[in-house]
Coordinates of C-alpha atoms and ligand atoms in Angstrom, one line a residue:
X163 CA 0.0 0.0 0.0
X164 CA 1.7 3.2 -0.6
X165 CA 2.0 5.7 1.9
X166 CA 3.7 9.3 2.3
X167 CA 5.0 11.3 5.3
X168 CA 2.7 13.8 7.2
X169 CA 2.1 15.7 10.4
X170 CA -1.3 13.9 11.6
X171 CA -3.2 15.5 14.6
X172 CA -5.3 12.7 15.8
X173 CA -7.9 12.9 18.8
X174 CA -7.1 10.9 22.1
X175 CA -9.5 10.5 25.3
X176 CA -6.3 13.6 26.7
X177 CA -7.4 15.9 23.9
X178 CA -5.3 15.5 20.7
X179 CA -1.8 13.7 19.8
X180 CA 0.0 15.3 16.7
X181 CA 3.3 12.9 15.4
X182 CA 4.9 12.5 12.1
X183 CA 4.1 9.4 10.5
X184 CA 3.2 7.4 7.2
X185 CA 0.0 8.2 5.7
X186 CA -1.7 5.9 3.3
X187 CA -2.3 7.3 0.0
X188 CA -6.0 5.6 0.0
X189 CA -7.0 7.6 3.1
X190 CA -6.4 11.3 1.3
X191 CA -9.7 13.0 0.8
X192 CA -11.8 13.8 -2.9
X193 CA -10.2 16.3 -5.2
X194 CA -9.5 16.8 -8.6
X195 CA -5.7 18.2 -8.5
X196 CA -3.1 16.0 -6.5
X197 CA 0.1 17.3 -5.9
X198 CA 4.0 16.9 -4.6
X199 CA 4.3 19.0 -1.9
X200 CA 7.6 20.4 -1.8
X201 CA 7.6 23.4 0.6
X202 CA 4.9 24.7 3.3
X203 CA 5.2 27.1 6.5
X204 CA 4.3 27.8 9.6
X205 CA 1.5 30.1 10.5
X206 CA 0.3 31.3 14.2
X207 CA -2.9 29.1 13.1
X208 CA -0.7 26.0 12.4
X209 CA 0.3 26.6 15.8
X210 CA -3.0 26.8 17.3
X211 CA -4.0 23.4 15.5
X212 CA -0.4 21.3 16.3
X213 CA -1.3 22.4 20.0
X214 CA -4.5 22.0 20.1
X215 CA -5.1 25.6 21.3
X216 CA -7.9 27.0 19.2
X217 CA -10.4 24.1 17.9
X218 CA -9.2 24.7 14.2
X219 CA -9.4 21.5 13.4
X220 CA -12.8 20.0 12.6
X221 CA -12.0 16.7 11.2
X222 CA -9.8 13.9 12.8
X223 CA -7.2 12.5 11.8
X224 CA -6.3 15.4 10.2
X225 CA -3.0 16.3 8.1
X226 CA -2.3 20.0 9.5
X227 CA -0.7 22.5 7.6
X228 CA -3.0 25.5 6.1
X229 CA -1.1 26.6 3.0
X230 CA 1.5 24.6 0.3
X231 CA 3.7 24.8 -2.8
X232 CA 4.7 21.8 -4.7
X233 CA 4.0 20.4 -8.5
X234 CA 0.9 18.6 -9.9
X235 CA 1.7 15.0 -10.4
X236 CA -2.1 14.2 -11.6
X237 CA -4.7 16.3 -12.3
X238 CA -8.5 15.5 -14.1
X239 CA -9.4 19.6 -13.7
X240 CA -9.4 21.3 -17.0
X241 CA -7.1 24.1 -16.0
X242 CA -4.4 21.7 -14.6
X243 CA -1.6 19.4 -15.9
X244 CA 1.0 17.3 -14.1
X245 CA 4.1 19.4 -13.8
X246 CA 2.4 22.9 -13.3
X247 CA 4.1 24.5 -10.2
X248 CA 1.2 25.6 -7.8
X249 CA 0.2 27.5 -4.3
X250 CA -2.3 26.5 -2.1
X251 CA -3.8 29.2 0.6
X252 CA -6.5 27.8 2.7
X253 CA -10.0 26.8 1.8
X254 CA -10.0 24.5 5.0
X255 CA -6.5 23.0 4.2
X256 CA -5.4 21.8 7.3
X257 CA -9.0 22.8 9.3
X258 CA -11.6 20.5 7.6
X259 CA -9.5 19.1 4.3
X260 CA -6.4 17.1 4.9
X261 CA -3.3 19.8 5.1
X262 CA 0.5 20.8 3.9
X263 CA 2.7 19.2 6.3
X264 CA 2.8 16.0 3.9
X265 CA 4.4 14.9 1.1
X266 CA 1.2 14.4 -1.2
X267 CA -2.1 16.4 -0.9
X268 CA -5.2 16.1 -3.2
X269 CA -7.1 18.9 -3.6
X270 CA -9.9 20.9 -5.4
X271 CA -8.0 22.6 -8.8
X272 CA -10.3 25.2 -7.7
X273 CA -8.4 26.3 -4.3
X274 CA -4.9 25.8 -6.7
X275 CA -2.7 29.6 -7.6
X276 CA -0.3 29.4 -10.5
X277 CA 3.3 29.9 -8.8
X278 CA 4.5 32.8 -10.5
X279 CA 7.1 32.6 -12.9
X280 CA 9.7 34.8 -10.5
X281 CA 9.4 32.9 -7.6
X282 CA 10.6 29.2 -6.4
X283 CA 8.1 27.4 -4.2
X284 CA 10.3 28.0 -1.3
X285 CA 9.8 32.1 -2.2
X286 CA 6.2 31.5 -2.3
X287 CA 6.1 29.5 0.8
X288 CA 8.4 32.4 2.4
X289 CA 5.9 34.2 1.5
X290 CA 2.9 32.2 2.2
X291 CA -0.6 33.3 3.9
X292 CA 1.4 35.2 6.2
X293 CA 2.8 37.4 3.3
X294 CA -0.5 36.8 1.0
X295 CA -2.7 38.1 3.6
X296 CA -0.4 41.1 4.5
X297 CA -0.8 42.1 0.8
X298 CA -4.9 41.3 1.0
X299 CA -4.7 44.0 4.2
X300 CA -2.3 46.4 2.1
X301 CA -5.2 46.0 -0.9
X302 CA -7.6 47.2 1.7
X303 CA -5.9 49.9 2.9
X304 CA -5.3 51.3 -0.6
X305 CA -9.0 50.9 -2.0
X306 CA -10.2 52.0 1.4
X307 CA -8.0 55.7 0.5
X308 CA -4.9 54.9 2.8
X309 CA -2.1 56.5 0.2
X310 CA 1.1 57.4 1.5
X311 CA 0.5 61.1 1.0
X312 CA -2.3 60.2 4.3
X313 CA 0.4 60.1 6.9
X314 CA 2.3 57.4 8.7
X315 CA 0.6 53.8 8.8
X316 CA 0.7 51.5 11.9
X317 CA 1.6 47.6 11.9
X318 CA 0.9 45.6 15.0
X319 CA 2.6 42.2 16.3
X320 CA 5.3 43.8 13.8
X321 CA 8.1 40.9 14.3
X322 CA 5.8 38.3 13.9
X323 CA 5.2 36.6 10.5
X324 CA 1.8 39.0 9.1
X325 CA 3.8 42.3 10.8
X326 CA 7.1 41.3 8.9
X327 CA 6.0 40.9 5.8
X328 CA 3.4 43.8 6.0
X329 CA 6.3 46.6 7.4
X330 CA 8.3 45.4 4.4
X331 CA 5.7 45.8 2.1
X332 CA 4.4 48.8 3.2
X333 CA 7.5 50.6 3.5
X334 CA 8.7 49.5 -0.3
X335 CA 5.0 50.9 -1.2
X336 CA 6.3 54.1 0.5
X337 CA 4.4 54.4 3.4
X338 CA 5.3 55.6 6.9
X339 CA 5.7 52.5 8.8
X340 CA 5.2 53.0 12.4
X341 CA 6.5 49.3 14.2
X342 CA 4.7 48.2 17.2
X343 CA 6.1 45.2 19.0
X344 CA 6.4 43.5 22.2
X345 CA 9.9 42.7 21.7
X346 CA 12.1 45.8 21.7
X347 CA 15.0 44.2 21.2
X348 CA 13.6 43.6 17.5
X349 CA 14.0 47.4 16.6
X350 CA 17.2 47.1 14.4
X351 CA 15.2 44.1 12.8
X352 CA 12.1 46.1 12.2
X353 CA 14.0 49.5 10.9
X354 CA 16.0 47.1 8.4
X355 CA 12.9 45.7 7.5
X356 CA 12.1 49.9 6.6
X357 CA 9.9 50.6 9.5
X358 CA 10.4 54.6 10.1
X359 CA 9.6 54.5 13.8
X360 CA 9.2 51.5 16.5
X361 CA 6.8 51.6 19.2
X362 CA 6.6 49.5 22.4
X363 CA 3.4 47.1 22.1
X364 CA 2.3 48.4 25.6
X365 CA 1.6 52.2 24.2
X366 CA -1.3 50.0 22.8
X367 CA -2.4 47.5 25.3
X368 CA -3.5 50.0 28.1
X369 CA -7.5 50.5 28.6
X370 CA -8.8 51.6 25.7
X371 CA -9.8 55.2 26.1
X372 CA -12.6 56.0 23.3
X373 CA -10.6 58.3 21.4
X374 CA -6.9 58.8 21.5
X375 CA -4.7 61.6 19.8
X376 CA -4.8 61.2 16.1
X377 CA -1.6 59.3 15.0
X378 CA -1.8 57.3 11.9
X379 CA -3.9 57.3 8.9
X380 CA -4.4 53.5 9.0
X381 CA -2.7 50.3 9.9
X382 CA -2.4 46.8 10.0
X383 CA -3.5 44.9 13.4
X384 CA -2.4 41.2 13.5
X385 CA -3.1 41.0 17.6
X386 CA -6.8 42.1 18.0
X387 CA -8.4 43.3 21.4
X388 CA -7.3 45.9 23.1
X389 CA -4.2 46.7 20.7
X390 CA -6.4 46.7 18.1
X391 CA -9.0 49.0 19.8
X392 CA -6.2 51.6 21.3
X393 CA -5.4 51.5 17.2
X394 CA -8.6 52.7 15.9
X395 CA -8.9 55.3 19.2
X396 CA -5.2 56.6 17.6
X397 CA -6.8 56.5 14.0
X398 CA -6.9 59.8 11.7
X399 CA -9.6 61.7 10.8
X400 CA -11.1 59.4 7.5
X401 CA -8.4 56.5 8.3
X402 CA -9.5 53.0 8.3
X403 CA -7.2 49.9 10.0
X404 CA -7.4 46.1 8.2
X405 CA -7.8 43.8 10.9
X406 CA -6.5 40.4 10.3
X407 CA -5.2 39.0 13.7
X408 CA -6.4 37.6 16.9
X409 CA -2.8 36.9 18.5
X410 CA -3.5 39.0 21.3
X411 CA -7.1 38.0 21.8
X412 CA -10.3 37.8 20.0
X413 CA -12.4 40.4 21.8
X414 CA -12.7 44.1 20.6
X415 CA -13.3 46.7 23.8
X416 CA -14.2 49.7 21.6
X417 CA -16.6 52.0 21.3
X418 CA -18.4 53.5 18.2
X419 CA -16.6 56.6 18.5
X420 CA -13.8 56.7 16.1
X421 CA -16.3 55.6 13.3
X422 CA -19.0 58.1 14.1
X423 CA -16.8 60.8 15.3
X424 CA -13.7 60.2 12.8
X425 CA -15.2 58.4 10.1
X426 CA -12.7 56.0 10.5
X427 CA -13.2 52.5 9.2
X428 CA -12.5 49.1 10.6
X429 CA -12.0 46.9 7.0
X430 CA -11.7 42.7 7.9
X431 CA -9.5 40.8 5.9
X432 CA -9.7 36.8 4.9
X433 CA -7.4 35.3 4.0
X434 CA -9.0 31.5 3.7
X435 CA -12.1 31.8 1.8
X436 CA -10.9 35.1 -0.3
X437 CA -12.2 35.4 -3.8
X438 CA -9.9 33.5 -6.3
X439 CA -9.5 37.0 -8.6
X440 CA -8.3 38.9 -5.6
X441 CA -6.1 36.5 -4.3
X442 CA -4.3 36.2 -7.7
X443 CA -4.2 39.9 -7.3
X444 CA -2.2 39.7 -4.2
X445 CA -0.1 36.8 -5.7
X446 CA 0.9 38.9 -8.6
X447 CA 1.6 42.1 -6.5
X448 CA 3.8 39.9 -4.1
X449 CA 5.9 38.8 -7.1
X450 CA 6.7 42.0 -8.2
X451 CA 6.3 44.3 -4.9
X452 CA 8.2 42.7 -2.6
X453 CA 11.6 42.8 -1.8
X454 CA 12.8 39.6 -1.8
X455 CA 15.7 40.3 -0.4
X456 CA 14.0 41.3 2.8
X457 CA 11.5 38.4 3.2
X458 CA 14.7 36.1 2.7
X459 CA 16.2 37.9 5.8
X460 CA 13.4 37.5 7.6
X461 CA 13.1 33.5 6.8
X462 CA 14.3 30.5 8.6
X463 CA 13.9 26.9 7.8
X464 CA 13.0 23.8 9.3
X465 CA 12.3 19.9 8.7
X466 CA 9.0 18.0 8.7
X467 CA 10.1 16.4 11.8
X468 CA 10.5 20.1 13.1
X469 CA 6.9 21.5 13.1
X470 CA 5.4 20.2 16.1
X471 CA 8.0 22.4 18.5
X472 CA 7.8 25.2 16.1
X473 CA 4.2 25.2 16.3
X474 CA 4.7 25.5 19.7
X475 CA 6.9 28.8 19.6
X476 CA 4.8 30.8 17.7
X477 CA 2.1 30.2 19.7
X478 CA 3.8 31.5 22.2
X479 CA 4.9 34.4 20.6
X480 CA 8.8 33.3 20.6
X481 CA 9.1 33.1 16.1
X482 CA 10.4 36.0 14.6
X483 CA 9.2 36.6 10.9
X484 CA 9.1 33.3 8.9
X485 CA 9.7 29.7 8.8
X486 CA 9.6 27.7 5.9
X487 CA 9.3 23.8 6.0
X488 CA 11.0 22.2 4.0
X489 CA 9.0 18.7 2.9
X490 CA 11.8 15.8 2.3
Ligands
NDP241 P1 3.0 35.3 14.6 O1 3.0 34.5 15.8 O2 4.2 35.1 13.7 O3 2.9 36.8 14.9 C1 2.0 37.3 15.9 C2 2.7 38.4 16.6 O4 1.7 39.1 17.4 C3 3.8 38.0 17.5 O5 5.0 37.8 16.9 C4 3.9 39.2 18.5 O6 4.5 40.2 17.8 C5 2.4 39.6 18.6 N1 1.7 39.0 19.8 C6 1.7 37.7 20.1 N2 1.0 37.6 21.3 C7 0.6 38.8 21.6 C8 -0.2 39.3 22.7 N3 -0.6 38.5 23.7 N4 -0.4 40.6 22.8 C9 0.0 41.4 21.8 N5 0.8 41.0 20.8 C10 1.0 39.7 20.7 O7 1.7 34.9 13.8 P2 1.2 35.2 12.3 O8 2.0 36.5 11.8 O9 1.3 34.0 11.5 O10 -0.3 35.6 12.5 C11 -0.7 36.8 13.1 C12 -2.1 36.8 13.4 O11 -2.8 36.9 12.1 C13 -2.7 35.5 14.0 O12 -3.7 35.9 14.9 C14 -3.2 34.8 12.8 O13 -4.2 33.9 13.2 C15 -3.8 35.9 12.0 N6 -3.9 35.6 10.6 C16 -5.1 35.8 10.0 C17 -5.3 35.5 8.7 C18 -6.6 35.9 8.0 O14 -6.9 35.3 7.0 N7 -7.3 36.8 8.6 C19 -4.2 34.9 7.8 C20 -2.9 34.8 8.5 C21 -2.8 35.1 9.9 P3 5.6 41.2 18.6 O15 6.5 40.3 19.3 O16 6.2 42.0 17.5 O17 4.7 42.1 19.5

C-alpha cells in the first residue's frame, strides 16, 4: 500500500496527539488536482492546530498545515496538468480538508494559484498566507484611501510573520511605517525591515480610552483586542485599519466613537475563503512588490520532523518573521 509522510493530529480521550508518520495514500480526501508538496510554513494558526489551542481542526485524523507549494503530479481539472508549479492558501486546508505538512495532498483545482514565474516554491512559501494576507490588508488599505501622501501607517505584532511581511511591504510601497512590538529588542530588525519608527506594544495595550490623539492614517492589526482598539482610538480623521489577527485576543473593547466621530473605518481581511480573482491579485503584486531580499532575511527553515515544537513557539509568541518547512 503506498504511503507518504505527514504531520497527523489525531484525537485521544487527553485531547489531541500530533506525530509524524506514514499516511496511506488511499485515506487522502476527494479532489480533482493531487500534488507533490515540496515546501509549506508555519502560521500562528498552524500553531494553534499542532497544540490544540484553538479548535481549528474540525476533522480527525487530520494532516495540519494551512497553505502549500509543490507540482501537480495528476490532475482531471481542465485548468491543470502534471508538472504545473502551484500554491495553495486555505480553503480548509489543514482545518476541515487534509493539510501541507505531507508529502502528497489532493485537492480541489479550484483552491490551486499558478506559482508565479519569478518565484521558487520556497519564495512562495516564504511568503505564504502570512505574506498573501499582508498584501490582501495592504489592498484594503489602498482601496479603502490609505495612500502614502495620508500620513504614517501603523503595523501591530510587527516581528511576527503578518507584521514582517506587511512593514516590508508597506514601506517598499512608500508608506510611513510605524513598528509596534512586544519585543524591543527587534528594533534594528524592524527598521532594516524599513519601518520609520518603533513603538513598544504596551503604548497600545493599556484600557482603551474611546478616542486617542490622532496618530496614523491606517494600519495593519495582527493581535486584536485591546491593541487593536487603542489603534482605531489613535486612527486619523477618514483612516480606516485592516484587521486580520487575533494573536492578542479575539475580543474588541471599543466604542463607536472613532467611526461616528472620525469616520474612521475598521476593513476585515480573509485570507482562507478570499475570492480567487483577488487572491491572484495579491499573488501577482507579491511577485513584483516585494523585496525579496527582505522576506529572505526574515526566513528561517525547518524539517518535517521540526513542526510540532515550532508550532509550539509561535504560539507563544517566541518566532520571529518566517519559517519555511522544507518537505523531504
Ligand atoms: P506570529 O505569531 O508570527 O505573529 C503574531 C505576533 O503578534 C507576535 O510575533 C507578536 O509580535 C504579537 N503578539 C503575540 N502575542 C501577543 C499578545 N498576547 N499581545 C500582543 N501582541 C502579541 O503569527 P502570524 O503572523 O502568522 O499571524 C498573526 C495573526 O494573524 C494571527 O492571529 C493569525 O491567526 C492571523 N492571521 C489571519 C489571517 C486571516 O486570514 N485573517 C491569515 C494569517 C494570519 P511582537 O512580538 O512583535 O509584538
Amino acid at each position: 500500500m503506498p504511503t507518504f509522510q505527514a504531520i497527523v493530529i489525531d484525537k485521544v480521550e487527553s485531547g489531541q496527539s500530533v506525530r509524524l508518520t506514514d499516511f496511506d495514500d488511499k485515506d487522502l480526501m476527494d479532489g480533482d488536482v493531487t500534488v507533490r508538496v515540496e515546501w509549506s510554513t508555519l502560521n500562528y494558526k498552524d500553531g494553534l492546530a499542532l497544540t490544540g489551542k484553538a479548535p481549528v481542526v474540525r476533522r480527525f485524523p487530520m494532516i495540519a498545515g494551512v497553505d502549500f507549494a509543490g507540482t501537480v503530479e495528476s490532475s482531471s481539472h481542465p485548468a491543470w496538468r502534471a508538472g504545473d508549479k502551484v500554491i495553495l492558501n486555505g480553503w480548509g486546508l489543514g482545518e476541515t480538508h487534509l493539510g501541507a505538512y505531507a508529502q502528497k495532498a489532493r485537492v480541489k483545482g479550484d483552491w490551486l494559484i499558478r506559482l508565479p514565474a519569478r518565484m521558487s516554491a520556497r519564495d512562495a512559501m516564504a511568503i505564504g498566507t502570512a505574506g498573501y494576507t499582508a498584501m490582501l490588508a495592504a489592498m484594503a488599505l489602498e482601496r479603502a484611501g490609505v495612500t502614502p501622501a495620508r500620513g504614517p501607517v501603523v503595523v501591530t505584532g510587527a516581528a511576527g510573520g503578518v507584521g514582517s511581511v506587511a512593514v516590508a511591504l508597506l514601506a517598499k510601497l512608500g508608506y510611513a511605517v510605524t513598528a509596534s512590538t512586544g519585543r524591543p529588542a527587534e528594533a534594528p530588525y524592524l527598521k532594516g525591515l524599513g519601518a520609520a519608527e518603533v513603538i513598544e506594544r504596551k503604548a497600545l495595550s493599556g484600557s482603551p480610552r474611546p478616542l486617542g490623539k490622532e496618530r496614523w492614517a491606517g494600519g495593519i492589526d495582527t493581535v486584536g483586542s485591546t491593541t487593536l482598539a487603542n489603534v482605531l482610538a489613535m486612527t486619523r480623521y477618514g483612516g480606516s485599519v485592516a484587521a486580520c489577527g487575533l494573536a492578542g485576543g479575539m475580543d474588541l473593547p471599543v466604542t463607536v466613537a472613532p467611526f461616528i466621530l472620525r469616520g474612521v473605518s475598521l476593513l476585515g481581511i480573509d485570507s482562507v475563503m478570499c475570492p480567487l480573482p483577488l487572491r491572484q491579485e495579491a499573488w501577482r503584486r507579491l511577485e513584483t512588490e516585494l523585496d525579496r531580499g527582505k522576506i529572505a532575511a526574515m526566513t528561517s527553515e525547518i524539517a518535517l520532523a521540526d513542526v510540532i515544537d515550532a508550532g509550539r513557539r509561535i504560539v507563544e509568541g517566541q518566532v520571529r518573521g518566517r519559517i519555511v518547512v522544507k518537505i523531504p
